[in-house]
Coordinates of C-alpha atoms and ligand atoms in Angstrom, one line a residue:
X9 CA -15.1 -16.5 -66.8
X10 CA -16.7 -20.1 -65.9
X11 CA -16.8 -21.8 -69.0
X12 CA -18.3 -25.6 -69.3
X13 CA -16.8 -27.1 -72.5
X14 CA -19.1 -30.7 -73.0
X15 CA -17.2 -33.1 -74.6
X16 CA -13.6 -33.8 -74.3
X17 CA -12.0 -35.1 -77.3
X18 CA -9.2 -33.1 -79.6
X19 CA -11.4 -30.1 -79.2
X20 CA -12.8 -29.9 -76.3
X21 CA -9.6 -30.8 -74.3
X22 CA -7.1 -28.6 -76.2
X23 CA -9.7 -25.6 -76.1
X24 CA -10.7 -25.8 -72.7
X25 CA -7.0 -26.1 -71.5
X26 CA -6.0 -23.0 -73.5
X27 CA -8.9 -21.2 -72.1
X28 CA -7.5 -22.2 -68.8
X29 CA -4.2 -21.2 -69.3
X30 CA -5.5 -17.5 -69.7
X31 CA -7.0 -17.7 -66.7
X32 CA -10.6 -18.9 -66.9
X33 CA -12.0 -21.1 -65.0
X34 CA -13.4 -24.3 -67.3
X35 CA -15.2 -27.2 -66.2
X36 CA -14.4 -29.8 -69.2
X37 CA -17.4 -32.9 -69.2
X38 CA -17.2 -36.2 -71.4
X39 CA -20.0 -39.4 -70.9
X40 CA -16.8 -41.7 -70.9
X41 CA -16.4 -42.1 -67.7
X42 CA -13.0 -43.5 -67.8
X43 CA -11.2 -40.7 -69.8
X44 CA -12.6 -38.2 -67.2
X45 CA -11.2 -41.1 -64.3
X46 CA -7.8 -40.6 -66.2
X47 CA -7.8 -36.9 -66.9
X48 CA -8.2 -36.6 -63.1
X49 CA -5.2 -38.5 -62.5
X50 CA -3.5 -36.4 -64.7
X51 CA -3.1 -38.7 -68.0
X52 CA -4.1 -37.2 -71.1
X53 CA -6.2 -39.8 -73.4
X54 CA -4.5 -38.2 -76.6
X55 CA -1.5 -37.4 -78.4
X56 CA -0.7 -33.6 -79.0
X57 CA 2.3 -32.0 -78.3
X58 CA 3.0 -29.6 -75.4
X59 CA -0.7 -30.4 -74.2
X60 CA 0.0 -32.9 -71.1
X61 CA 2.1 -30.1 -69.2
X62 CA -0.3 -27.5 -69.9
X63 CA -3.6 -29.7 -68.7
X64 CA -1.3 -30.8 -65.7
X65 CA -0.2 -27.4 -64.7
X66 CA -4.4 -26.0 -65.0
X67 CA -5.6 -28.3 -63.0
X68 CA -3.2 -28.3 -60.3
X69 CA -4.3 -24.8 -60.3
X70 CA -7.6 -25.2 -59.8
X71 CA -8.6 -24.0 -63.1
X72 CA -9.2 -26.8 -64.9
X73 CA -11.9 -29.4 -63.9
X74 CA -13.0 -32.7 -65.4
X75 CA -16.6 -34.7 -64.5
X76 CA -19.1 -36.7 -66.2
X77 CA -21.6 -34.8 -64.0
X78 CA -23.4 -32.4 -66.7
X79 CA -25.4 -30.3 -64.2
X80 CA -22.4 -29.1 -61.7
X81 CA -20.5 -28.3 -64.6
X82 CA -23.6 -26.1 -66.2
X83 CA -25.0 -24.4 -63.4
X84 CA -22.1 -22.6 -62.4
X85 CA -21.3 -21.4 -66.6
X86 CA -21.3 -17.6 -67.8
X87 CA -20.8 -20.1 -70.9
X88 CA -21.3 -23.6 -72.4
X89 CA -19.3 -24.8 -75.2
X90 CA -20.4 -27.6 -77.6
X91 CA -17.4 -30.3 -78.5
X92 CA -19.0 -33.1 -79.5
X93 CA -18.0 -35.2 -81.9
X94 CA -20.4 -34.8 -85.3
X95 CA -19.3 -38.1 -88.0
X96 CA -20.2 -39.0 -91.3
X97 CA -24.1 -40.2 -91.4
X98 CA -24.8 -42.8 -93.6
X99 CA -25.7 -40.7 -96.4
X100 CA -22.8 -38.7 -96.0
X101 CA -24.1 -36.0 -93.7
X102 CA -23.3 -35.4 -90.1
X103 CA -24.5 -37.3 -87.7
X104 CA -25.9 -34.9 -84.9
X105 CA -27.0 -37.2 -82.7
X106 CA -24.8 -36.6 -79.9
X107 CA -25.0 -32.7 -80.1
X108 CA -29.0 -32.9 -79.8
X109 CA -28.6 -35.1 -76.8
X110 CA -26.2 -32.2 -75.1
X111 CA -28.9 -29.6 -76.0
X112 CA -31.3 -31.5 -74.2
X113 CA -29.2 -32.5 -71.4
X114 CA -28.2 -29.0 -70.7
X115 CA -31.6 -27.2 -71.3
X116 CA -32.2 -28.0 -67.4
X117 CA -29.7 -26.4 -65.8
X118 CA -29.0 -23.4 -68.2
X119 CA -29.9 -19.9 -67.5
X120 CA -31.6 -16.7 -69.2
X121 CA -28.2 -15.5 -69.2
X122 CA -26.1 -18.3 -70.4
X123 CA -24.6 -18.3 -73.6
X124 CA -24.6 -21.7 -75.4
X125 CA -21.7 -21.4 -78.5
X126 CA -21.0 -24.5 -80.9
X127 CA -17.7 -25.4 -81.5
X128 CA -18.5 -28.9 -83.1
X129 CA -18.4 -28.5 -86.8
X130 CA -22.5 -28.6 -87.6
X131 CA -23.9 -28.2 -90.4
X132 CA -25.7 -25.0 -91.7
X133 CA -29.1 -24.3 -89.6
X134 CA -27.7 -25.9 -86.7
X135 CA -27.0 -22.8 -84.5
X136 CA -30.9 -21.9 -85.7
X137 CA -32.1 -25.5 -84.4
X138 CA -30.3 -25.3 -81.2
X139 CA -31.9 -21.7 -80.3
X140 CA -35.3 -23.2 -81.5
X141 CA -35.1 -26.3 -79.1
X142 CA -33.9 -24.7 -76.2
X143 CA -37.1 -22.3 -76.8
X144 CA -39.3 -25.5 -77.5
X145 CA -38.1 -27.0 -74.0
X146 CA -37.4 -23.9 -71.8
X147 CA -39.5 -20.8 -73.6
X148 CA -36.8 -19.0 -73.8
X149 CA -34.7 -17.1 -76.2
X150 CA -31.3 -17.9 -75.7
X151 CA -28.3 -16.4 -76.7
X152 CA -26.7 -19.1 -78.9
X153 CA -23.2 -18.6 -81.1
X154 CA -21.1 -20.1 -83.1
X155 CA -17.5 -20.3 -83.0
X156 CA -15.8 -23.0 -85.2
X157 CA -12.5 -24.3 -84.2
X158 CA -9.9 -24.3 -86.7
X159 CA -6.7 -25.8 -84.7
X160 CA -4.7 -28.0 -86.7
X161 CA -4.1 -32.0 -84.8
X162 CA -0.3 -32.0 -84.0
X163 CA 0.2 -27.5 -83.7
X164 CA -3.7 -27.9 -81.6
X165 CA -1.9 -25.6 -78.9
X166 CA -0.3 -22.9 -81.3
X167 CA -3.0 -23.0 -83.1
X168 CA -5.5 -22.2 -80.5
X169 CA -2.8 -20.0 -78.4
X170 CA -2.2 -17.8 -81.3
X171 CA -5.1 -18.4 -84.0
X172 CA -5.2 -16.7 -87.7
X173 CA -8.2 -15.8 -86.9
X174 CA -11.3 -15.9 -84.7
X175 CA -15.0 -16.7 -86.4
X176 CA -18.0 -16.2 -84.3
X177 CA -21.5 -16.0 -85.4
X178 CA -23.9 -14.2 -83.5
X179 CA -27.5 -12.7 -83.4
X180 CA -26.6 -10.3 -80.8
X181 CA -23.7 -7.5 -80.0
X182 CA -23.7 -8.4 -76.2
X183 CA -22.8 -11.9 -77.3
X184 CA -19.8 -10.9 -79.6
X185 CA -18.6 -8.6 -76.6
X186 CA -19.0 -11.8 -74.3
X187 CA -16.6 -13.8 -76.6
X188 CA -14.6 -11.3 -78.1
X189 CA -13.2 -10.8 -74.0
X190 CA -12.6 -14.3 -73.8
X191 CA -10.9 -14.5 -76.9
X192 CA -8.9 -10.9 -76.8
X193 CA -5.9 -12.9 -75.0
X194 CA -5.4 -14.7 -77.8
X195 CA -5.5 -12.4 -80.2
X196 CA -3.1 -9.7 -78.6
X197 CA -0.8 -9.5 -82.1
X198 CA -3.8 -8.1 -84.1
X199 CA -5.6 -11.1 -85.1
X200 CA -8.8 -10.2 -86.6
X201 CA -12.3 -11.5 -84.3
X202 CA -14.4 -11.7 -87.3
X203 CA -18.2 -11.5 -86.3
X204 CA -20.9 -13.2 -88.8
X205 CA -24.5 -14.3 -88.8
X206 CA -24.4 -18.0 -87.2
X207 CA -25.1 -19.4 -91.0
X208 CA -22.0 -17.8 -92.9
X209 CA -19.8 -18.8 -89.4
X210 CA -20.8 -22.6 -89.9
X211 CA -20.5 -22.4 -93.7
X212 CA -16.8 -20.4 -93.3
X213 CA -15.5 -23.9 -91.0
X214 CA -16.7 -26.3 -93.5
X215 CA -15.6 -24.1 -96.9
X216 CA -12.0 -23.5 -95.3
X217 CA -11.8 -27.1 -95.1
X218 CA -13.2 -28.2 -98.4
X219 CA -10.4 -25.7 -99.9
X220 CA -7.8 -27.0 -98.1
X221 CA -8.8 -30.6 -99.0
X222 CA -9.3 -29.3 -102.4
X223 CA -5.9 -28.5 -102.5
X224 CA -4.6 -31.6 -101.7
X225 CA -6.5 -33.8 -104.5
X226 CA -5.2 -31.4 -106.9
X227 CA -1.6 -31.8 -106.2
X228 CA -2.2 -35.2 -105.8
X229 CA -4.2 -35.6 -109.4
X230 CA -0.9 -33.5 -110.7
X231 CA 1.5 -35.9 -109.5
X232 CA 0.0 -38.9 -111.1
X233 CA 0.1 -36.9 -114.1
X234 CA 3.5 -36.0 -113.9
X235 CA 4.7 -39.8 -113.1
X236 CA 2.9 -40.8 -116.2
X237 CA 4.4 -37.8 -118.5
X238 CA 8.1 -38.0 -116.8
X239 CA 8.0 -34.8 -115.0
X240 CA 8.7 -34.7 -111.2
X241 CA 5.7 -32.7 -108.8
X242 CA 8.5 -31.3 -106.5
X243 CA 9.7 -29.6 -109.2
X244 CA 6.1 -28.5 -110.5
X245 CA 5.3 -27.3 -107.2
X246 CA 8.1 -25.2 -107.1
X247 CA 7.3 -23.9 -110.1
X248 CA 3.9 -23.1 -109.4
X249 CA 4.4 -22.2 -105.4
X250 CA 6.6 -19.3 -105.9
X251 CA 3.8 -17.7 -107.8
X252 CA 2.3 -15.2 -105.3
X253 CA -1.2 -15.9 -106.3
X254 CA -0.7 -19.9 -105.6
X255 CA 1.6 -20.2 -102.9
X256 CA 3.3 -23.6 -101.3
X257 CA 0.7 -24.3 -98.7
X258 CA -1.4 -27.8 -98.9
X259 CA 0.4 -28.4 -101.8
X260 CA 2.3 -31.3 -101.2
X261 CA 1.6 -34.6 -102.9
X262 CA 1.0 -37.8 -100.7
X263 CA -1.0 -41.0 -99.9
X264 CA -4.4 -38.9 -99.8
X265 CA -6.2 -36.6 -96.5
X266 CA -7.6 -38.4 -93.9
X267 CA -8.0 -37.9 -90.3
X268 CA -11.5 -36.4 -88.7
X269 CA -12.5 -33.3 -90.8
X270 CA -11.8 -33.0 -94.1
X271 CA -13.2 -36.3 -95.5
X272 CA -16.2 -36.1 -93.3
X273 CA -16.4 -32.2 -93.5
X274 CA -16.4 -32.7 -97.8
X275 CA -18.8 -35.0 -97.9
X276 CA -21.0 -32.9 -95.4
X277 CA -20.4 -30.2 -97.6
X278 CA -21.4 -31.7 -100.5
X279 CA -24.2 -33.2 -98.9
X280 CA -25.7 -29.6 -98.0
X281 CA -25.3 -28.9 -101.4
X282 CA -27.2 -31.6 -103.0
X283 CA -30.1 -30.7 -100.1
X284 CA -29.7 -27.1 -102.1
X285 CA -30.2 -28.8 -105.5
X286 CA -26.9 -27.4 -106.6
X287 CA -24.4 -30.1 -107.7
X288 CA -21.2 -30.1 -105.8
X289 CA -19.1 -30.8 -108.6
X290 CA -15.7 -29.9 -107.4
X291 CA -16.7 -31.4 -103.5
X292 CA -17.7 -35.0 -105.2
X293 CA -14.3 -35.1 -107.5
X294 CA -12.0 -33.7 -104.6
X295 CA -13.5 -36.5 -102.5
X296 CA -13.3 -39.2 -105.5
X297 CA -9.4 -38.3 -105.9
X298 CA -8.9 -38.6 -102.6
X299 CA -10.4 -42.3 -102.1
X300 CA -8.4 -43.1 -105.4
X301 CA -4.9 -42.1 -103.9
X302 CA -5.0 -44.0 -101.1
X303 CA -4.2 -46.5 -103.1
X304 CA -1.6 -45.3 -105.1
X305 CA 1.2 -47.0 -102.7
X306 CA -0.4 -50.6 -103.4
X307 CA -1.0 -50.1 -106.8
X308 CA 2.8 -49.5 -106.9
X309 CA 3.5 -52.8 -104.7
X310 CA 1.6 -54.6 -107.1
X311 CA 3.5 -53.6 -110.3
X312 CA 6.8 -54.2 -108.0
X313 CA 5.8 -57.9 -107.2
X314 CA 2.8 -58.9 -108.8
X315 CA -0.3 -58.9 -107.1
X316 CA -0.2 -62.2 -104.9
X317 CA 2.3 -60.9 -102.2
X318 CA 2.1 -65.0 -100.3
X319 CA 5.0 -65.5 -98.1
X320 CA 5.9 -61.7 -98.5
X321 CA 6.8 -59.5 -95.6
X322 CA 6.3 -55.5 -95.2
X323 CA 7.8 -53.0 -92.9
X324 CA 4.6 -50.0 -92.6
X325 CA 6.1 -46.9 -91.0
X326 CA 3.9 -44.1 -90.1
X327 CA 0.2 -45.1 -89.0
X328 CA -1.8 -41.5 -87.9
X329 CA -3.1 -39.8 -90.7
X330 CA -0.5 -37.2 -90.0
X331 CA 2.6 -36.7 -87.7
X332 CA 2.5 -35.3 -84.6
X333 CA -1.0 -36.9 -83.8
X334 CA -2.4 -40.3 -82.8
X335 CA -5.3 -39.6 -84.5
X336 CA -5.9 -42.9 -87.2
X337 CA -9.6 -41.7 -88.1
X338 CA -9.6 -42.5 -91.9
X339 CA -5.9 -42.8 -92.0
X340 CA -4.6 -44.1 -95.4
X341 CA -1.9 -46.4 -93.6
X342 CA -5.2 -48.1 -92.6
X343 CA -6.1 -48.6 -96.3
X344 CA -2.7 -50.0 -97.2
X345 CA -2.2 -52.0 -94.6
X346 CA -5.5 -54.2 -95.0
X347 CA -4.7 -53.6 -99.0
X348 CA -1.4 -56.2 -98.0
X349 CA -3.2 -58.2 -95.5
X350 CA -5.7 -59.1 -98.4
X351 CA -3.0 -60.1 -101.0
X352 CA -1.4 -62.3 -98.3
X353 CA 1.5 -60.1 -96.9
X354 CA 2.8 -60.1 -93.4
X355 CA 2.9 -56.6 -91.7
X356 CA 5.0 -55.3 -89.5
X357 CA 4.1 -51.6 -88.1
X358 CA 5.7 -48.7 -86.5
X359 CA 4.6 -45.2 -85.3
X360 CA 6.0 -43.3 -83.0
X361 CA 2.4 -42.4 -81.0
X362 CA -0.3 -44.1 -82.8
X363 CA 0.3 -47.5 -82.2
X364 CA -2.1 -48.1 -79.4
X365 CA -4.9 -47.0 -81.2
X366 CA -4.1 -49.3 -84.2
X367 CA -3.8 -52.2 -81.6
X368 CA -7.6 -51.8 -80.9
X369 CA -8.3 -51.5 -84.5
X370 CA -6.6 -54.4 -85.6
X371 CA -5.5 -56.3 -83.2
X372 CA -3.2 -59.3 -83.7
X373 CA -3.6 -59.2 -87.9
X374 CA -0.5 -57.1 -88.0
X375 CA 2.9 -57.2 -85.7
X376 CA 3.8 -53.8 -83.7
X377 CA 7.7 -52.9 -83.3
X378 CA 8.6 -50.8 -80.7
X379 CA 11.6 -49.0 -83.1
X380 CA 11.6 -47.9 -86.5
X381 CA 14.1 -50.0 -87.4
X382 CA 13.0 -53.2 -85.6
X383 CA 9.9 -52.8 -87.7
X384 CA 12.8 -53.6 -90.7
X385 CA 13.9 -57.4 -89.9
X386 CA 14.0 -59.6 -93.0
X387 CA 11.0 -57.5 -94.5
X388 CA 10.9 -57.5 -98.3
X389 CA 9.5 -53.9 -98.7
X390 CA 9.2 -50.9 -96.9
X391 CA 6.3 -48.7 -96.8
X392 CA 5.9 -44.8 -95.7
X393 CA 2.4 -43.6 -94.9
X394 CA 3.5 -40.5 -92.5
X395 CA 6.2 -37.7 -92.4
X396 CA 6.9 -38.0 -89.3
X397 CA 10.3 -36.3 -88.4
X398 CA 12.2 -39.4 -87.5
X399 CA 11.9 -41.0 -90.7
X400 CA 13.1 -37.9 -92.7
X401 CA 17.4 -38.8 -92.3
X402 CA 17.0 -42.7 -91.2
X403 CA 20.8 -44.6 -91.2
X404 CA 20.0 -46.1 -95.2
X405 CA 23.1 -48.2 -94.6
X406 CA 21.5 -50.1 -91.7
X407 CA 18.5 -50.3 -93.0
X408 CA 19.9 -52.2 -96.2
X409 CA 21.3 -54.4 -94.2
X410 CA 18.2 -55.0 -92.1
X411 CA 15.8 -55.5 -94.7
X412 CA 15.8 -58.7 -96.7
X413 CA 15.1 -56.3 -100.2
X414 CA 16.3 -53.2 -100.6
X415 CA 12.3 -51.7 -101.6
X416 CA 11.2 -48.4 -100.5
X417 CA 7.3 -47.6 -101.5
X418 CA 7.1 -43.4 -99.7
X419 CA 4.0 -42.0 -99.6
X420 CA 5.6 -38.9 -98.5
X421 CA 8.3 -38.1 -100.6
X422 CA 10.6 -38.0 -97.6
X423 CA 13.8 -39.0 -99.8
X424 CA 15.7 -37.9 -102.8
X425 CA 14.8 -40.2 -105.3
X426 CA 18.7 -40.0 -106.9
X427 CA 20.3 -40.5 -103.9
X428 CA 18.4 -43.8 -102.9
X429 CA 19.0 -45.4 -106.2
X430 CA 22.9 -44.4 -105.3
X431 CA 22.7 -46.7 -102.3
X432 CA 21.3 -49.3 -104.1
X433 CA 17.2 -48.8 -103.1
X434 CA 14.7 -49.4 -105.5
X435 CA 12.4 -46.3 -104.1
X436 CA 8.9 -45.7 -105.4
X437 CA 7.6 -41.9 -104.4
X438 CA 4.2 -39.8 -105.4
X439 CA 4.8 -38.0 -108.8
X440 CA 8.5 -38.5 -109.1
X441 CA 10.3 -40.3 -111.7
X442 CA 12.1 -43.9 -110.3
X443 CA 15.5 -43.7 -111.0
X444 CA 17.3 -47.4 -111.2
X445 CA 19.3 -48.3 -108.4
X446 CA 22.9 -48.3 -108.9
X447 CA 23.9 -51.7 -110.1
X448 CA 27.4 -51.0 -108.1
X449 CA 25.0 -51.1 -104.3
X450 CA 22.3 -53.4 -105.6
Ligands
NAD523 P1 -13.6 -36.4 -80.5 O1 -14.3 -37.7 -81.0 O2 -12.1 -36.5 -80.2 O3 -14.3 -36.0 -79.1 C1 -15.7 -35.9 -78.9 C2 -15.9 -36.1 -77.4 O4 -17.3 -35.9 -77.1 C3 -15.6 -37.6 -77.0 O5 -14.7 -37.5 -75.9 C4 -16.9 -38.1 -76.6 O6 -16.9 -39.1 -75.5 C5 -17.7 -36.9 -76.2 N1 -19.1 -37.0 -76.2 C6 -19.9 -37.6 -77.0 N2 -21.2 -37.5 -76.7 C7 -21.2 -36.8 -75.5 C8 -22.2 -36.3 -74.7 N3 -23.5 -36.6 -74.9 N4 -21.9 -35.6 -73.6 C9 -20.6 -35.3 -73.3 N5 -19.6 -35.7 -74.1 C10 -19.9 -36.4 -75.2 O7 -13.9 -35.3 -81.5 P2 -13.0 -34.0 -81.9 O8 -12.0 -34.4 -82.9 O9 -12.7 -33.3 -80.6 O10 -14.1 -33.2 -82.7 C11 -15.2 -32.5 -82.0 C12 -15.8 -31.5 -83.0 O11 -14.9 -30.5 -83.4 C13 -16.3 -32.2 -84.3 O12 -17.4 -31.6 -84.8 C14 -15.1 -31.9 -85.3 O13 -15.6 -31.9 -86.6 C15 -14.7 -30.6 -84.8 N6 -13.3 -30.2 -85.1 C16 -12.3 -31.1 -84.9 C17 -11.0 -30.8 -85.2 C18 -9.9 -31.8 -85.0 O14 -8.8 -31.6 -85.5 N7 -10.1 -32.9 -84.4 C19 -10.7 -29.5 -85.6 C20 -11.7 -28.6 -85.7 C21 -13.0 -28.9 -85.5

């Protein structure tokens, strides 16, 4: 099938190479000229694992294309995907700006046949608006779908490769037969293609993330309780996940969500809500929880060294909002890390992929090391922000004898709070007791 997939960020680049990979033939189009200059030289402009090979291998086949040139790319297409980015508005709701210019930009070249689908994440109406424009500009009905993505940043491939499931909305049963062919490759282990009105397919994107999100405040709400009462959350959450009805998923306490969906999707959510003159109670709080937490780590720094941290160095590991990404959109190590600046620390980061992208951010205010453990010289604290792999059995030894202090602050929970004291660590984590370092390795 020739499929044009406009815009090629995380989305757009991970869904039009596994649409490749099952043999389609996808023409992917961006307006930044230069990632579509580097995508043709064969150098992917993220970081997602196993995705470089698999864009490599399409296009040497001739199956995957990338151009800035909108009508080549549209002309030829049984299909045209929307992946353009959709952020926060000022009020909270998303910005559309750049899918409207798309619709207009494509109405040219489209034809009574094509079928436009939405993958963006748009709010409900959208997939209404877009068939009532195209009318307005071509006078004629098109078919118009939508199909929200629900890949994860850091499994994008798995997740697209072998989905949970697949949501399309739809008006009409030739459309679902259109896209439930282009999917059925993917869904070969009886995954269920669940066809919907295009209203309760753009609802079911933002609600699944609102949950998940949902989850994560509430853990995280939990775990400051259970600091403050003396329990421990890892425990809790066993307690609670091995109850069938609750489970262990999105459960596990932290330094807050961030990243591109869920704080932009909640706040979307919530703002559709308010439009509806229902309240969004739960959306408001979960998002309220969630600014509050990112703070949690430096609230802890401050009752380790008072608040003026002058002349005090940190060690930051972990920078994208999760591992296995490069992705820093509303990552909280962004929050701590101008949370130290402003009390007068030095910072030192490390991530294994993000860095780059936290260069153009912020520049020369913070110093980059190349290894975790160079990150460590003469710091007086060390602070977690991602559970990256690599951090999760670090030599503790050599990184006593790095660090000036022996002061761990995890956002993660990547150590066992005993075992640290043992070596001698002072070690702050997220709903877990501190336990006094052994006077014996202090
Ligand atoms: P992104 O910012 O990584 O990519 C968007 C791309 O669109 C950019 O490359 C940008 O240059 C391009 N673009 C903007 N205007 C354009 C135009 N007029 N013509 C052509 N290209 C244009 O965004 P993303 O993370 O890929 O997200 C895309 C959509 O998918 C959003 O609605 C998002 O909410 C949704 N989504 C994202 C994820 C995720 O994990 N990132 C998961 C599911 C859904």
């Amino acid at each position: 099938m020739d499929i044009a997939m406009i815009g090629t960020g995380y989305v757009g680049l991970v869904s039009g190479t596994c649409f490749a990979e099952s043999g389609n033939n996808i023409t992917c189009v961006d307006i930044d000229q230069g990632k579509i200059d580097r995508l043709n030289e064969g150098v992917i402009p993220i970081y997602e694992p196993g995705l470089t090979e698999m864009v490599q291998r399409n296009h040497k086949a001739g199956r995957l294309h990338f151009t800035t040139d909108l009508e080549s790319a549209v002309t030829k297409a049984k299909v045209v995907y929307l992946a353009v980015g959709t952020p926060q508005g000022d009020d909270g709701s998303a910005n559309l700006s750049a899918l409207w210019s798309v619709v207009a930009g494509i109405a040219p070249f489209i034809n009574a046949d094509t079928v436009v689908v939405t993958k963006s994440t748009v709010p409900v109406g959208t997939n209404k608006g877009i068939y009532d424009r195209l009318f307005e500009l071509n006078g004629i009905h098109y078919r118009v779908a939508s199909n929200p993505e629900f890949l994860k940043e850091g499994a994008a491939i798995h997740d697209f490769m072998y989905p949970d499931r697949v949501v399309v909305g739809v008006r009409e049963e030739e459309t679902k037969e259109i896209l439930n062919e282009l999917y059925s490759p993917f869904l070969r282990t009886d995954k269920p293609f669940l066809s919907m009105s295009p209203e309760s397919a753009e609802l079911t994107k933002y609600v699944a993330n609102a949950l998940l999100a949902t989850k994560i405040s509430f853990i995280n709400e939990m775990a400051n309780l259970c600091e403050k009462m003396g329990g421990d959350i890892n425990d809790v959450r066993r307690g609670i996940g091995h109850d069938q009805r609750i489970g262990f998923s999105f459960l596990f306490p932290g330094v807050g969500y961030g990243g591109s969906c869920f704080p932009k999707d909640v706040r979307a959510l919530a703002s559709m809500s308010k439009a509806n003159d229902l309240p969004p109670t739960i959306l408001d709080a979960v998002d309220q929880v969630n600014d509050r937490q990112k703070f949690v780590l430096t609230q802890k720094v401050d009752q380790h060294f008072g608040g003026d941290l002058k002349g005090l160095r940190f060690a930051v590991w972990g920078l994208a909002f999760k591992p296995k990404t490069d992705d820093i959109r509303e990552a909280p190590a962004l929050v701590m890390i101008e949370q130290l600046l402003e009390r007068g620390a030095t910072v030192c980061v490390f991530d294994p992929e993000a860095v780059e992208n936290v260069k153009m951010e912020l520049g020369d205010k913070v110093e980059y090391a190349e290894k975790s453990m160079d990150a460590l010289a003469g710091v007086d604290a060390l602070a977690i922000n991602t559970e990256w792999d690599v951090f999760r059995h670090p030599d503790f030894d050599a990184i006593k004898s790095t660090m000036k202090s022996p002061v761990i602050f995890d956002g993660r929970n990547l150590y066992n709070p005993v075992q640290l004291a043992g070596l001698g660590f002072t070690y702050y984590s997220i709903g877990r007791a501190m336990v006094k370092p052994s006077s014996d390795n202090a």
